[in-house]
mmCIF file of C-alpha atoms in Angstrom:
data_model
loop_
_atom_site.group_PDB
_atom_site.id
_atom_site.type_symbol
_atom_site.label_atom_id
_atom_site.label_comp_id
_atom_site.label_asym_id
_atom_site.label_seq_id
_atom_site.Cartn_x
_atom_site.Cartn_y
_atom_site.Cartn_z
ATOM 1 C CA MET A 1072 130.339 164.061 -133.292
ATOM 2 C CA ARG A 1073 130.099 166.847 -136.345
ATOM 3 C CA GLU A 1074 133.427 165.900 -137.313
ATOM 4 C CA LEU A 1075 132.622 162.420 -137.794
ATOM 5 C CA LEU A 1076 129.299 162.920 -139.784
ATOM 6 C CA ASP A 1077 131.072 165.572 -141.915
ATOM 7 C CA GLY A 1078 134.042 163.363 -143.080
ATOM 8 C CA HIS A 1079 131.485 160.968 -143.765
ATOM 9 C CA ALA A 1080 129.173 162.717 -145.692
ATOM 10 C CA THR A 1081 132.278 164.379 -147.497
ATOM 11 C CA GLU A 1082 133.491 161.104 -148.370
ATOM 12 C CA LEU A 1083 130.260 159.958 -149.698
ATOM 13 C CA ALA A 1084 130.036 162.606 -151.839
ATOM 14 C CA ALA A 1085 133.369 162.258 -153.193
ATOM 15 C CA VAL A 1086 132.632 158.705 -153.796
ATOM 16 C CA ALA A 1087 129.534 159.623 -156.199
ATOM 17 C CA ALA A 1088 131.711 161.808 -157.981
ATOM 18 C CA THR A 1089 134.027 159.178 -158.629
ATOM 19 C CA GLU A 1090 131.637 156.558 -159.833
ATOM 20 C CA LEU A 1091 129.945 159.045 -161.916
ATOM 21 C CA ARG A 1092 133.655 159.709 -163.539
ATOM 22 C CA ALA A 1093 134.286 156.189 -163.402
ATOM 23 C CA MET A 1094 131.124 154.978 -165.715
ATOM 24 C CA LEU A 1095 132.029 157.854 -168.370
ATOM 25 C CA ALA A 1096 135.517 156.500 -168.395
ATOM 26 C CA GLU A 1097 134.017 152.905 -168.862
ATOM 27 C CA CYS A 1098 131.418 154.324 -171.807
ATOM 28 C CA GLU A 1099 134.829 155.830 -173.368
ATOM 29 C CA ARG A 1100 136.467 152.751 -173.141
ATOM 30 C CA LEU A 1101 133.823 150.402 -174.766
ATOM 31 C CA ALA A 1102 133.701 153.128 -177.570
ATOM 32 C CA ALA A 1103 137.344 152.900 -178.146
ATOM 33 C CA ILE A 1104 136.882 149.365 -179.304
ATOM 34 C CA PRO A 1105 137.443 149.116 -183.060
ATOM 35 C CA ASP A 1106 134.321 147.013 -184.636
ATOM 36 C CA ARG A 1107 132.361 147.297 -181.451
ATOM 37 C CA THR A 1108 130.721 144.089 -181.133
ATOM 38 C CA THR A 1109 126.560 144.573 -180.567
ATOM 39 C CA ARG A 1110 127.142 143.247 -176.950
ATOM 40 C CA GLU A 1111 129.928 145.859 -176.443
ATOM 41 C CA LYS A 1112 127.101 148.499 -177.615
ATOM 42 C CA PHE A 1113 124.507 147.201 -175.100
ATOM 43 C CA GLN A 1114 127.319 147.240 -172.559
ATOM 44 C CA GLU A 1115 128.047 151.171 -173.242
ATOM 45 C CA LEU A 1116 123.920 151.687 -173.244
ATOM 46 C CA GLU A 1117 123.587 149.953 -170.238
ATOM 47 C CA VAL A 1118 126.301 151.986 -168.439
ATOM 48 C CA GLY A 1119 124.995 155.468 -169.982
ATOM 49 C CA ILE A 1120 121.342 154.464 -168.503
ATOM 50 C CA ASP A 1121 123.029 153.476 -164.965
ATOM 51 C CA LEU A 1122 124.461 156.833 -165.091
ATOM 52 C CA HIS A 1123 120.865 158.071 -164.641
ATOM 53 C CA ARG A 1124 119.957 155.839 -162.279
ATOM 54 C CA VAL A 1125 123.010 156.860 -159.975
ATOM 55 C CA ILE A 1126 122.321 160.447 -160.193
ATOM 56 C CA VAL A 1127 118.760 160.146 -158.943
ATOM 57 C CA GLU A 1128 119.944 157.787 -156.547
ATOM 58 C CA ILE A 1129 122.032 160.335 -155.163
ATOM 59 C CA SER A 1130 119.636 162.936 -155.372
ATOM 60 C CA GLY A 1131 118.358 160.985 -152.075
ATOM 61 C CA ASN A 1132 114.459 161.270 -153.505
ATOM 62 C CA VAL A 1133 113.076 157.555 -153.134
ATOM 63 C CA MET A 1134 109.962 158.547 -154.774
ATOM 64 C CA LEU A 1135 111.879 160.455 -157.632
ATOM 65 C CA HIS A 1136 114.209 157.156 -157.909
ATOM 66 C CA GLY A 1137 111.332 154.659 -158.505
ATOM 67 C CA MET A 1138 109.565 156.924 -160.733
ATOM 68 C CA LEU A 1139 112.538 157.591 -162.955
ATOM 69 C CA CYS A 1140 114.066 153.957 -162.808
ATOM 70 C CA GLY A 1141 110.446 152.523 -163.631
ATOM 71 C CA ILE A 1142 110.337 155.013 -166.871
ATOM 72 C CA LEU A 1143 114.258 154.174 -167.600
ATOM 73 C CA ASP A 1144 113.429 150.186 -167.713
ATOM 74 C CA LYS A 1145 110.222 150.888 -169.978
ATOM 75 C CA CYS A 1146 112.274 153.458 -172.355
ATOM 76 C CA GLN A 1147 115.512 151.622 -172.790
ATOM 77 C CA HIS A 1148 114.216 150.051 -175.945
ATOM 78 C CA TYR A 1149 113.787 153.862 -177.533
ATOM 79 C CA ALA A 1150 117.173 154.836 -176.419
ATOM 80 C CA TRP A 1151 118.697 151.372 -178.158
ATOM 81 C CA THR A 1152 116.908 152.204 -181.252
ATOM 82 C CA GLU A 1153 118.079 155.898 -181.244
ATOM 83 C CA LEU A 1154 121.838 155.004 -180.503
ATOM 84 C CA LEU A 1155 121.740 151.877 -182.980
ATOM 85 C CA TRP A 1156 119.799 153.506 -185.785
ATOM 86 C CA LEU A 1157 121.566 157.262 -185.552
ATOM 87 C CA ASP A 1158 124.504 156.769 -184.568
ATOM 88 C CA GLU A 1159 124.356 159.095 -181.873
ATOM 89 C CA TRP A 1160 126.813 157.598 -179.156
ATOM 90 C CA LYS A 1161 129.211 160.309 -179.202
ATOM 91 C CA ILE A 1162 126.546 163.058 -178.599
ATOM 92 C CA ALA A 1163 124.959 160.777 -175.488
ATOM 93 C CA ARG A 1164 128.743 160.471 -174.130
ATOM 94 C CA ASP A 1165 129.722 164.132 -174.458
ATOM 95 C CA GLU A 1166 126.184 165.042 -172.932
ATOM 96 C CA HIS A 1167 126.637 162.836 -170.110
ATOM 97 C CA ALA A 1168 130.355 164.262 -169.615
ATOM 98 C CA GLU A 1169 128.697 167.658 -169.332
ATOM 99 C CA ILE A 1170 126.264 166.477 -166.879
ATOM 100 C CA VAL A 1171 128.582 164.538 -164.791
ATOM 101 C CA GLU A 1172 131.022 167.894 -164.474
ATOM 102 C CA ALA A 1173 127.934 170.190 -163.873
ATOM 103 C CA ILE A 1174 126.878 167.701 -160.943
ATOM 104 C CA CYS A 1175 130.664 167.533 -159.684
ATOM 105 C CA ALA A 1176 130.936 171.146 -159.691
ATOM 106 C CA GLY A 1177 127.894 172.048 -157.839
ATOM 107 C CA ASP A 1178 126.074 173.825 -160.837
ATOM 108 C CA ALA A 1179 122.658 172.227 -159.998
ATOM 109 C CA SER A 1180 120.887 174.776 -162.699
ATOM 110 C CA GLN A 1181 123.191 174.202 -165.376
ATOM 111 C CA ALA A 1182 123.235 170.202 -164.049
ATOM 112 C CA GLY A 1183 119.870 170.284 -164.528
ATOM 113 C CA THR A 1184 119.344 172.197 -167.911
ATOM 114 C CA LEU A 1185 121.734 170.091 -169.440
ATOM 115 C CA ALA A 1186 120.080 166.843 -168.162
ATOM 116 C CA ARG A 1187 116.336 168.381 -169.650
ATOM 117 C CA SER A 1188 118.424 169.279 -172.804
ATOM 118 C CA HIS A 1189 119.929 165.456 -173.356
ATOM 119 C CA VAL A 1190 116.430 163.707 -172.975
ATOM 120 C CA ARG A 1191 114.485 166.573 -175.136
ATOM 121 C CA GLY A 1192 117.071 165.516 -177.621
ATOM 122 C CA SER A 1193 116.956 162.059 -177.287
ATOM 123 C CA ARG A 1194 112.989 161.983 -177.629
ATOM 124 C CA ASP A 1195 113.387 164.239 -180.786
ATOM 125 C CA ASN A 1196 115.358 161.423 -182.011
ATOM 126 C CA VAL A 1197 112.955 158.807 -181.544
ATOM 127 C CA LEU A 1198 110.374 160.687 -182.703
ATOM 128 C CA ARG A 1199 112.070 161.311 -186.244
ATOM 129 C CA LEU A 1200 112.612 157.332 -186.455
ATOM 130 C CA LEU A 1201 108.892 156.860 -185.805
ATOM 131 C CA GLN A 1202 107.821 159.300 -188.193
ATOM 132 C CA ALA A 1203 110.281 157.873 -190.567
ATOM 133 C CA LYS A 1204 108.920 154.426 -190.376
ATOM 134 C CA SER A 1205 105.199 155.831 -190.091
ATOM 135 C CA ASP A 1206 106.016 157.883 -193.649
ATOM 136 C CA TYR A 1207 107.922 154.851 -194.845
ATOM 137 C CA GLN A 1208 104.784 152.713 -194.234
ATOM 138 C CA SER A 1209 102.583 154.948 -195.817
ATOM 139 C CA PHE A 1210 104.793 155.033 -198.770
ATOM 140 C CA LEU A 1211 104.552 150.791 -199.330
ATOM 141 C CA ALA A 1212 101.068 150.988 -198.754
ATOM 142 C CA LYS A 1213 100.364 153.947 -201.943
ATOM 143 C CA ALA A 1214 103.140 151.642 -203.699
ATOM 144 C CA SER A 1215 100.875 148.216 -203.391
#
């Protein structure tokens, strides 16, 4: 019984690693398309956000999965704004790759550190965009 269960658990872990790496490869494929359309950019955004969903699904924590997926649904607009206006595509792909490699290497501490840094960087970018919008609106109000 243990042989069957252990073998199955190992296969599931390998599938998760393979799935994460396949998602990274899909992002790279989409990034390599010359003169990408908005739809192709949005497809890369979807895969990038789904990568976060798969990672939390792998955690096996149902409550964490529900909470993070809810937040991701609400924040997708901000991620789109960040990527589109700041052109952070390569940075996001590189950070995702580092996180996946840490997960696959079994380095939970490094994976967590990288994930927190990735989210913090995204937050900082969105805040910069919102501040720039506010500054511009103030400028327009003073100019009129």
